[in-house]
Amino acid sequence: MTNDIMLKFSDVANVFSEIESRSGRLEMTDILAELFKRADKSEISRLVYLIQGILAPPYEGIDLGLGEQFAIRAIAASAGYSREQVEANYKKSGDLGLTAEELLKKKRQQALSSTEMDVIYVHTAFVKMAKTGGTGSQELKIKYLTELLNNSEPLGGRFIVRFVTGQLRLGVGDPTILDALSVSRTGDKSLREELERAYSVCADMGHVATVFFENPDKIRKFSVQPFKPLMPALAERLSTPEEIIEKIPICSVEMKFDGFRLQVHKKGNNVELYSRKLEKMTPMFPEIVSAVTELACDSIIFEGEALAYEETGTGKLKKKKYLSFQETIQRKRKHGISDAAKAFPLNLFAFDILYLDGKDLTTEPYEKRRKILEKIFPSGKNLKLSERKIVKSGNALEKLFRTSMDSGLEGIMAKDPNSPYAAGKRKFAWIKLKKSYGKAVDTIDVVIVGYYLGKGARAEFEFGGLLAAVQNTKSGKLETVAKIGSGFSEDEMRQFKEMLEKIQTKSPPKDLEFNDAQKPDYWVVPKYVAEVAFDEITKSPTHTCGMKANIGGETKGHALRFPRLLALREDKSVKEITTSEEVESLYYKQHR
Ligand code: AMP
C-alpha cells in the first residue's frame, strides 16, 4: 500500500482541520474542490462519504455508531493510557476526538510498525467494523479501531474517533459538496445544477461523484434506476383553500393519508420498499411486496402511502377504520410482522409513478405521470390508487377538505398538473392543507438539538424537556424555535433520556444558531425529528428562528407558544423539517 499510495488519509485530516476553522461556504467550497482534484476516480466516492459522515447511502444500512465507551477503550489501548486517564482528559476537553489527538501526540508506547493509510484503506476498515456482528463483535471493533489509531497521525486520530462515534460534524452540507465537485472539474459551478439533479434522483453522493469523475458529460444524462431510491418530493404548506387556488388555479386534489410513505422499486421478481429516509423497509411489509410482484410490468418505481386498517362489524355493517401513522407502525412492533399482516392488513395508496419499464418519468408533467399510474393500478387487494379530483375553485377544494376530515384523514394534497417530480425539493408542485386549517392548533416538524435535565418531580428521570430547531433554507442553519417541556409521560421521559444520552455532545451542533438563554444541559447530534403542536407563534427575543433586526435595531425571532410533543417521527429525516420561512409565514397568517 505504501508504494502505490493514493490520497493519504493524513492529508485528508489536514484538510478537515482547515475546514473546521472556516465558516464561510465559499472558502469551504474552494478547499474541498482542491481536495477533490487530488482524488482519483476510484477513491472519490469513499472520500465523499467520509465528508458526509456516512459509509454508504442510507438504504445500504451500513452504520457504525460506536458507543463512546468503546472508543475510549481503543484510545487507551493505542495511546498507552488507562481508561480512567482517557476519561479524565475527555472530561476536560469535552470532545473525544480532541482527546484522542492529544493522547496520541503524547503516545507512551510507540507502535512497532505503522502503515501509511489512504482513504480507501480507512473507509474499508470502517466498513469492516460496521459489518462486524455477533458475539464478541464489540471486542473485535475495539481491536480494529485500535489498529487504525496505531497507524494514524494524531490529527487523523481526531477525525477517526469523531467519525466512528457519529460526531464528525465538519459543517459541510451537501450543497457545498456539490459545488465543490463542479469546481474541481470545471473551475466553476456550471455543472452544479446537473449534479444536484443526479444526487436527488439517486440519493447517493458517492455514486454521483464517481460517474462525474469518469466523465462529467454523463452527469447531464443521469437517469433514475430501480433500486437506487430517489429523494422524496416534499410538500409546501398553505393555510387556506383560496391561497392554494391562487398558486395552482387548476389543481389535482387527493386525500392526505396519515400513513407510512413508501417508495416501491420492482424489477422482474425483485421488489424493495424504501422509507422516506430511504431506509430499506422490505421485510416490514410482506403483503405489499407480494402485491407489487403481481403488477403487470417488468420494472417500476412508484410512491404511495401505506395505512393499516381494522375491519369492524360484519355484512352490511362492515366498516374499515384506518389507523394513524403511529398506530400503523406500532402494529408491527406489537404483533410481529406476520400476525400484524393478518390482524391489521395494509393498503398502499399509490400517488405517483417515477419510472416504468426502462423509462425515467420524473421529468414528465404530473398529469402525464398520473395517467400512466391509473393504467397500472386497477385497485387490487393491498394496492389502491389514491383517488383524485381536478378542482378550480376554493369552494370545491374546501369541500374535498371536509370530506377528508369526515373520513378521519389528515387533510388534502393539491398537486400541480404541469409539474415534473421535484425529487428532494419542497416546491409548490405539492401543497398540503392540514387538519389544523380553521383551527387554533397547528403542528410543525422540528429537530431535537438538546435536552434539559429535570427539576423537581422530574429530577429522577434526568429529563426535563427538549430544545427544538427548524431549518433556515437561506442560510442553511438550524434555528431554535421552542423549548418543549410538556407532552411527555413518565415512560417517555425515561425513553428520551436513554435515547438522547447516546448522542449527547458537549458542544452545540456546528450549524445551529442559538442564544445562551436557551442553552440546554446537553446538546445532541441533530438527528431525531419530532412533531410538535402549539397554540400560537410569537415573537421571541431569544429564539433564533427567522431572527432579523426589526426597525429600531431590535432583534427578534419566532417561537412556539405552549409547544407540546405529539410524536417522534422516526420516519422523517432532518432534511424534511419545517423551515424558518414556513414558521414566519404561519406567524403572519395568524395575525391576518
Ligand atoms: P407532511 O409530512 O405533513 O409534510 O406531508 C407530506 C407527506 O404527506 C408526504 O411525504 C406523504 O408521506 C404524505 N401523503 C399523504 N397522502 C399523500 C398524497 N395523496 N400525495 C402525496 N403525499 C401524501
Coordinates of C-alpha atoms in Angstrom, one line a residue, residues 45-521:
S45 CA -16.9 8.0 -3.7
R46 CA -15.3 7.0 -0.4
L47 CA -13.9 10.4 0.2
V48 CA -17.3 12.0 -0.4
Y49 CA -19.0 9.5 2.1
L50 CA -16.4 10.3 4.7
I51 CA -17.1 14.0 4.3
Q52 CA -20.8 13.3 4.7
G53 CA -20.0 11.4 7.9
I54 CA -21.5 8.2 6.4
L55 CA -20.1 4.9 5.0
A56 CA -22.7 4.3 2.2
P57 CA -26.1 5.7 1.2
P58 CA -28.8 5.1 3.8
Y59 CA -30.6 2.2 2.1
E60 CA -27.4 0.0 2.4
G61 CA -27.9 0.1 6.2
I62 CA -24.1 0.3 7.0
D63 CA -23.9 2.3 10.2
L64 CA -21.0 2.5 12.6
G65 CA -22.3 4.4 15.6
L66 CA -19.8 3.0 18.0
G67 CA -20.5 4.0 21.7
E68 CA -18.1 6.4 23.3
Q69 CA -17.1 3.8 25.9
F70 CA -15.7 1.6 23.2
A71 CA -13.8 4.4 21.5
I72 CA -12.3 5.3 24.9
R73 CA -11.0 1.8 25.3
A74 CA -9.4 1.9 21.8
I75 CA -7.8 5.3 22.5
A76 CA -6.5 3.9 25.8
A77 CA -5.0 0.8 24.1
S78 CA -3.5 2.8 21.2
A79 CA -2.0 5.7 23.2
G80 CA -0.9 3.6 26.2
Y81 CA -3.1 5.2 28.8
S82 CA -5.6 3.8 31.3
R83 CA -9.3 4.2 30.5
E84 CA -9.6 6.4 33.5
Q85 CA -6.9 8.7 32.2
V86 CA -8.7 8.9 28.8
E87 CA -11.9 9.7 30.5
A88 CA -10.3 12.4 32.7
N89 CA -8.9 14.1 29.6
Y90 CA -12.3 13.8 27.8
K91 CA -14.0 15.5 30.8
K92 CA -11.7 18.4 30.3
S93 CA -11.7 18.6 26.5
G94 CA -15.4 17.8 26.0
D95 CA -14.5 16.3 22.7
L96 CA -13.4 12.7 22.4
G97 CA -11.7 13.4 19.0
L98 CA -9.5 16.1 20.6
T99 CA -8.7 13.7 23.5
A100 CA -7.6 11.1 21.0
E101 CA -5.4 13.6 19.2
E102 CA -3.8 14.9 22.4
L103 CA -3.1 11.5 23.8
L104 CA -1.8 10.1 20.6
K105 CA 0.6 13.0 20.5
K106 CA 1.9 12.0 23.9
K107 CA 1.8 8.4 22.9
R108 CA 3.6 6.3 25.5
Q109 CA 4.1 3.1 23.5
Q110 CA 5.3 3.7 20.0
A111 CA 3.7 1.2 17.6
L112 CA 6.2 -1.3 16.2
S113 CA 5.3 -0.5 12.7
S114 CA 2.9 1.9 11.3
T115 CA 1.2 1.8 7.9
E116 CA 0.6 4.8 5.7
M117 CA -3.1 4.8 5.2
D118 CA -5.0 6.1 2.2
V119 CA -8.7 7.0 2.0
I120 CA -9.8 3.6 0.7
Y121 CA -7.9 1.8 3.5
V122 CA -9.6 3.9 6.2
H123 CA -13.1 3.6 4.6
T124 CA -12.7 -0.2 4.2
A125 CA -11.6 -0.5 7.8
F126 CA -14.7 1.5 8.9
V127 CA -17.0 -0.8 6.8
K128 CA -15.4 -3.9 8.2
M129 CA -16.1 -2.5 11.7
A130 CA -19.7 -1.7 10.9
K131 CA -20.3 -5.1 9.5
T132 CA -18.8 -7.0 12.4
G133 CA -21.7 -8.6 14.3
G134 CA -22.5 -11.4 16.7
T135 CA -20.8 -12.5 19.9
G136 CA -17.5 -10.8 20.7
S137 CA -18.1 -8.2 18.0
Q138 CA -17.6 -5.3 20.3
E139 CA -14.1 -6.6 21.3
L140 CA -13.3 -7.0 17.6
K141 CA -14.5 -3.5 16.8
I142 CA -12.2 -2.1 19.5
K143 CA -9.3 -4.1 18.1
Y144 CA -9.9 -2.7 14.6
L145 CA -10.2 0.8 15.9
T146 CA -7.0 0.5 17.9
E147 CA -5.2 -0.7 14.8
L148 CA -6.5 2.3 12.9
L149 CA -5.4 4.7 15.6
N150 CA -2.0 3.0 15.8
N151 CA -1.5 3.7 12.1
S152 CA -2.7 7.2 12.3
E153 CA -1.1 10.6 12.9
P154 CA -2.6 12.3 16.0
L155 CA -4.7 14.7 13.8
G156 CA -6.1 11.7 11.8
G157 CA -7.0 10.2 15.2
R158 CA -9.2 13.2 15.9
F159 CA -11.3 12.6 12.9
I160 CA -11.3 8.8 13.1
V161 CA -12.7 8.9 16.6
R162 CA -15.3 11.5 15.7
F163 CA -16.3 9.5 12.7
V164 CA -16.8 6.2 14.4
T165 CA -18.8 7.8 17.3
G166 CA -21.0 9.7 14.8
Q167 CA -19.7 13.1 15.7
L168 CA -17.7 14.2 12.7
R169 CA -19.8 17.3 12.1
L170 CA -17.5 19.2 9.7
G171 CA -20.3 21.6 9.0
V172 CA -20.1 20.9 5.3
G173 CA -23.6 20.4 3.8
D174 CA -24.5 18.5 0.7
P175 CA -24.9 21.8 -1.3
T176 CA -21.2 22.7 -0.6
I177 CA -20.0 19.2 -1.7
L178 CA -22.0 19.6 -4.9
D179 CA -20.5 23.0 -5.6
A180 CA -17.0 21.7 -4.8
L181 CA -17.4 18.7 -7.2
S182 CA -18.4 21.1 -10.0
V183 CA -15.5 23.5 -9.2
S184 CA -13.0 20.6 -9.1
R185 CA -13.6 19.6 -12.7
T186 CA -14.8 22.8 -14.4
G187 CA -13.3 25.6 -12.3
D188 CA -16.7 27.0 -11.6
K189 CA -20.2 26.0 -10.5
S190 CA -21.5 25.5 -14.0
L191 CA -22.4 21.8 -13.5
R192 CA -23.9 22.3 -10.1
E193 CA -27.5 22.0 -11.2
E194 CA -26.9 18.8 -13.1
L195 CA -25.0 17.3 -10.2
E196 CA -27.8 18.3 -7.9
R197 CA -30.4 16.6 -10.1
A198 CA -28.3 13.5 -10.3
Y199 CA -28.0 13.4 -6.5
S200 CA -31.7 14.0 -5.9
V201 CA -32.6 11.0 -8.2
C202 CA -30.2 8.5 -6.6
A203 CA -29.6 9.9 -3.1
D204 CA -26.0 8.5 -3.4
M205 CA -23.4 11.3 -3.5
G206 CA -20.6 8.8 -3.8
H207 CA -22.1 7.3 -6.9
V208 CA -22.8 10.7 -8.4
A209 CA -19.1 11.7 -7.8
T210 CA -17.8 8.5 -9.4
V211 CA -19.9 8.9 -12.5
F212 CA -18.9 12.6 -12.7
F213 CA -15.2 11.8 -12.3
E214 CA -15.4 9.1 -15.0
N215 CA -17.0 11.5 -17.4
P216 CA -18.5 14.9 -16.5
D217 CA -20.8 14.7 -19.5
K218 CA -22.5 11.6 -18.1
I219 CA -23.9 13.7 -15.3
R220 CA -26.2 15.5 -17.8
K221 CA -27.8 12.3 -18.8
F222 CA -28.1 10.8 -15.4
S223 CA -31.3 8.9 -15.0
V224 CA -33.5 7.2 -12.5
Q225 CA -32.8 3.5 -11.9
P226 CA -34.6 0.7 -10.0
F227 CA -33.0 0.0 -6.5
K228 CA -31.4 3.5 -6.4
P229 CA -34.1 5.3 -4.4
L230 CA -34.9 8.9 -5.2
M231 CA -35.1 11.6 -2.6
P232 CA -38.8 12.1 -2.0
A233 CA -40.6 15.2 -3.2
L234 CA -41.8 17.4 -0.3
A235 CA -44.9 19.4 0.1
E236 CA -45.3 23.1 0.8
R237 CA -47.9 24.2 3.2
L238 CA -50.6 26.9 2.7
S239 CA -53.3 27.8 5.2
T240 CA -56.5 28.3 3.1
P241 CA -58.1 26.8 0.0
E242 CA -58.0 30.2 -1.7
E243 CA -54.3 30.6 -1.3
I244 CA -53.8 27.2 -3.0
I245 CA -56.0 28.1 -5.9
E246 CA -54.1 31.3 -6.3
K247 CA -50.9 29.2 -6.7
I248 CA -52.4 26.4 -8.8
P249 CA -55.6 27.6 -10.5
I250 CA -56.4 24.2 -11.9
C251 CA -55.3 21.6 -9.4
S252 CA -55.4 17.9 -8.8
V253 CA -56.5 17.1 -5.3
E254 CA -56.1 13.9 -3.3
M255 CA -56.7 12.9 0.2
K256 CA -53.8 13.3 2.6
F257 CA -53.3 10.0 4.3
D258 CA -51.5 9.9 7.6
G259 CA -49.6 6.7 6.9
F260 CA -46.2 5.5 6.1
R261 CA -44.7 6.8 2.9
L262 CA -43.1 4.1 0.8
Q263 CA -41.1 4.3 -2.4
V264 CA -41.6 1.0 -4.2
H265 CA -39.0 -0.4 -6.7
K266 CA -39.6 -3.5 -8.8
K267 CA -37.5 -5.2 -11.5
G268 CA -38.6 -8.6 -12.6
N269 CA -39.4 -10.5 -9.4
N270 CA -37.3 -8.4 -7.2
V271 CA -39.0 -5.8 -5.0
E272 CA -37.7 -3.3 -2.5
L273 CA -39.5 -0.8 -0.3
Y274 CA -37.9 2.3 1.0
S275 CA -39.0 4.7 3.7
R276 CA -38.9 8.5 3.2
K277 CA -35.5 8.4 4.9
L278 CA -34.6 5.9 2.1
E279 CA -34.0 3.1 4.5
K280 CA -35.0 -0.4 3.3
M281 CA -38.3 -1.4 4.7
T282 CA -39.0 -4.5 2.6
P283 CA -39.2 -7.1 5.4
M284 CA -41.7 -5.0 7.3
F285 CA -44.5 -5.1 4.7
P286 CA -44.7 -8.7 3.2
E287 CA -48.3 -8.2 1.9
I288 CA -47.2 -5.1 -0.1
V289 CA -44.2 -6.9 -1.6
S290 CA -46.4 -9.8 -2.9
A291 CA -49.0 -7.4 -4.3
V292 CA -46.3 -5.5 -6.2
T293 CA -44.8 -8.7 -7.7
E294 CA -48.2 -9.2 -9.4
L295 CA -48.1 -5.8 -11.2
A296 CA -48.3 -6.0 -15.0
C297 CA -44.9 -4.5 -15.8
D298 CA -41.3 -5.6 -15.7
S299 CA -39.8 -2.6 -13.9
I300 CA -41.4 0.2 -12.0
I301 CA -40.8 2.8 -9.3
F302 CA -43.8 4.4 -7.7
E303 CA -44.7 6.0 -4.4
G304 CA -47.6 5.6 -2.1
E305 CA -48.8 5.9 1.5
A306 CA -49.3 2.7 3.4
L307 CA -52.0 2.6 6.0
A308 CA -53.1 -0.2 8.3
Y309 CA -56.8 -0.7 8.8
E310 CA -59.0 -2.6 11.1
E311 CA -62.3 -4.1 10.0
T312 CA -65.2 -3.8 12.3
G313 CA -68.8 -5.2 12.0
T314 CA -70.0 -7.8 9.6
G315 CA -72.2 -8.0 6.5
K316 CA -73.7 -4.6 5.6
L317 CA -72.2 -3.1 8.7
K318 CA -68.7 -4.0 7.7
K319 CA -66.5 -0.9 8.1
K320 CA -62.9 -0.1 7.6
K321 CA -61.2 2.2 10.1
Y322 CA -57.8 3.5 9.0
L323 CA -55.2 3.7 11.7
S324 CA -52.9 6.7 12.1
F325 CA -49.2 6.7 11.3
Q326 CA -48.3 5.9 15.0
E327 CA -50.8 3.0 15.1
T328 CA -49.6 1.7 11.7
I329 CA -46.0 1.4 12.8
Q330 CA -47.0 0.1 16.2
R331 CA -49.0 -2.8 14.7
K332 CA -45.7 -4.2 13.6
R333 CA -43.9 -3.7 16.9
K334 CA -46.8 -5.1 19.0
H335 CA -47.9 -8.0 16.9
G336 CA -44.9 -9.2 15.0
I337 CA -44.9 -8.9 11.2
S338 CA -46.8 -11.9 10.0
D339 CA -49.5 -11.7 12.7
A340 CA -49.9 -8.0 12.1
A341 CA -50.3 -8.5 8.4
K342 CA -53.4 -10.7 9.2
A343 CA -54.9 -8.7 12.1
F344 CA -54.3 -5.2 10.6
P345 CA -53.8 -5.5 6.9
L346 CA -52.3 -2.7 5.0
N347 CA -53.4 -0.7 1.9
L348 CA -50.8 1.1 -0.1
F349 CA -52.4 4.1 -1.8
A350 CA -50.2 4.8 -4.9
F351 CA -50.0 8.5 -5.7
D352 CA -47.1 8.9 -8.1
I353 CA -45.1 7.0 -10.6
L354 CA -41.4 7.8 -11.4
Y355 CA -40.2 5.1 -13.7
L356 CA -41.7 2.4 -15.9
D357 CA -40.1 -0.3 -18.0
G358 CA -36.8 1.5 -18.6
K359 CA -38.3 5.0 -18.9
D360 CA -37.5 7.8 -16.4
L361 CA -40.8 9.6 -15.9
T362 CA -39.6 12.2 -13.4
T363 CA -39.3 15.0 -16.0
E364 CA -42.8 14.4 -17.3
P365 CA -45.6 16.6 -16.1
Y366 CA -47.7 15.2 -13.2
E367 CA -50.8 14.9 -15.4
K368 CA -49.0 12.5 -17.7
R369 CA -47.5 10.5 -14.8
R370 CA -50.9 10.3 -13.2
K371 CA -52.5 8.9 -16.4
I372 CA -49.7 6.2 -16.6
L373 CA -50.3 5.4 -12.9
E374 CA -54.0 5.0 -13.5
K375 CA -53.3 2.4 -16.2
I376 CA -51.0 0.4 -14.0
F377 CA -53.3 0.4 -10.9
P378 CA -56.6 -1.2 -11.2
S379 CA -57.2 -1.3 -7.5
G380 CA -56.3 -4.7 -6.1
K381 CA -56.2 -6.3 -2.6
N382 CA -53.5 -4.4 -0.9
L383 CA -52.7 -1.8 -3.6
K384 CA -55.1 1.0 -4.3
L385 CA -54.9 4.1 -6.4
S386 CA -55.1 7.4 -4.4
E387 CA -58.3 9.0 -5.9
R388 CA -58.1 12.5 -7.2
K389 CA -60.3 15.3 -8.4
I390 CA -59.5 18.3 -10.5
V391 CA -60.7 21.5 -8.9
K392 CA -60.7 25.1 -10.0
S393 CA -62.2 27.0 -7.0
G394 CA -61.5 27.5 -3.3
N395 CA -65.0 26.3 -2.6
A396 CA -64.5 23.0 -4.4
L397 CA -61.2 22.5 -2.6
E398 CA -62.8 23.2 0.7
K399 CA -65.5 20.6 0.0
L400 CA -62.8 18.0 -0.5
F401 CA -61.1 19.1 2.6
R402 CA -64.3 18.5 4.6
T403 CA -64.7 15.0 3.0
S404 CA -61.2 14.2 4.2
M405 CA -61.9 15.4 7.7
D406 CA -65.2 13.4 7.8
S407 CA -63.2 10.2 6.8
G408 CA -60.8 10.8 9.7
L409 CA -57.9 11.7 7.4
E410 CA -55.2 14.3 7.7
G411 CA -56.2 16.9 5.1
I412 CA -55.6 17.2 1.4
M413 CA -52.8 17.4 -1.1
A414 CA -53.1 19.7 -4.0
K415 CA -50.8 19.0 -6.9
D416 CA -49.8 21.0 -9.9
P417 CA -50.7 19.0 -13.1
N418 CA -47.9 20.7 -15.1
S419 CA -45.1 20.0 -12.6
P420 CA -42.3 17.4 -13.0
Y421 CA -41.4 15.3 -10.0
A422 CA -39.4 17.6 -7.7
A423 CA -37.1 15.0 -6.1
G424 CA -35.8 16.1 -2.7
K425 CA -37.4 19.6 -3.1
R426 CA -40.0 21.4 -1.3
K427 CA -41.8 23.2 -4.1
F428 CA -45.3 24.4 -4.8
A429 CA -45.8 21.4 -7.0
W430 CA -47.5 19.8 -4.0
I431 CA -49.3 21.9 -1.4
K432 CA -50.8 20.5 1.8
L433 CA -53.8 21.8 3.6
K434 CA -53.8 20.1 7.0
K435 CA -56.5 19.5 9.5
S436 CA -55.3 22.5 11.5
Y437 CA -56.9 24.6 8.8
G438 CA -59.6 26.7 10.5
K439 CA -58.5 25.7 14.0
A440 CA -56.2 27.3 16.6
V441 CA -53.9 24.3 16.9
D442 CA -51.2 23.6 14.4
T443 CA -48.2 21.3 14.1
I444 CA -44.7 21.6 12.8
D445 CA -41.8 19.2 12.5
V446 CA -38.7 20.1 14.4
V447 CA -35.3 18.5 15.0
I448 CA -34.1 17.9 18.6
V449 CA -30.8 19.7 19.3
G450 CA -30.5 19.5 23.0
Y451 CA -32.2 18.4 26.3
Y452 CA -32.6 19.8 29.8
L453 CA -32.2 17.9 33.0
G454 CA -35.4 17.6 35.0
K455 CA -36.1 19.7 38.1
G456 CA -38.4 18.9 41.0
A457 CA -40.6 15.9 40.3
R458 CA -38.7 15.3 37.1
A459 CA -35.2 15.2 38.6
E460 CA -35.4 11.4 39.0
F461 CA -35.8 11.0 35.2
E462 CA -32.9 13.3 34.5
F463 CA -35.0 14.7 31.7
G464 CA -37.0 17.9 31.7
G465 CA -37.6 18.8 28.1
L466 CA -36.2 19.4 24.7
L467 CA -34.7 22.2 22.7
A468 CA -36.1 22.1 19.2
A469 CA -35.0 23.8 15.9
V470 CA -36.2 24.4 12.4
Q471 CA -34.1 24.9 9.3
N472 CA -33.4 28.3 7.6
T473 CA -33.2 27.4 4.0
K474 CA -31.4 30.6 3.0
S475 CA -28.5 30.3 5.4
G476 CA -28.6 26.5 5.7
K477 CA -28.5 26.9 9.5
L478 CA -30.7 25.3 12.2
E479 CA -32.5 27.9 14.3
T480 CA -34.2 27.3 17.7
V481 CA -37.9 27.7 17.9
A482 CA -39.1 26.0 21.1
K483 CA -38.3 24.6 24.4
I484 CA -40.7 21.7 24.8
G485 CA -41.5 20.8 28.4
S486 CA -44.8 19.1 28.0
G487 CA -46.4 16.2 26.3
F488 CA -44.2 13.5 28.0
S489 CA -45.4 10.6 30.1
E490 CA -43.0 9.3 32.7
D491 CA -42.2 6.4 30.5
E492 CA -41.4 8.7 27.6
M493 CA -39.1 10.8 29.8
R494 CA -37.2 7.7 30.6
Q495 CA -37.0 6.7 26.9
F496 CA -36.0 10.1 25.8
K497 CA -33.2 10.2 28.4
E498 CA -31.9 6.8 27.2
M499 CA -32.1 7.7 23.6
L500 CA -30.6 11.2 23.8
E501 CA -27.8 10.2 26.2
K502 CA -26.3 8.1 23.4
I503 CA -25.9 11.1 21.1
Q504 CA -25.2 13.9 23.6
T505 CA -22.3 16.2 22.9
K506 CA -20.6 18.9 24.9
S507 CA -20.5 21.4 22.1
P508 CA -23.6 22.7 20.1
P509 CA -24.2 21.4 16.6
K510 CA -21.9 23.4 14.3
D511 CA -24.7 24.6 12.1
L512 CA -27.0 25.8 14.9
E513 CA -27.8 29.4 15.6
F514 CA -28.8 29.8 19.3
N515 CA -28.9 32.2 22.1
D516 CA -27.4 31.4 25.5
A517 CA -30.7 31.9 27.2
Q518 CA -31.9 28.6 25.6
K519 CA -28.7 26.7 26.3
P520 CA -29.7 23.1 27.2
D521 CA -27.9 20.9 29.8

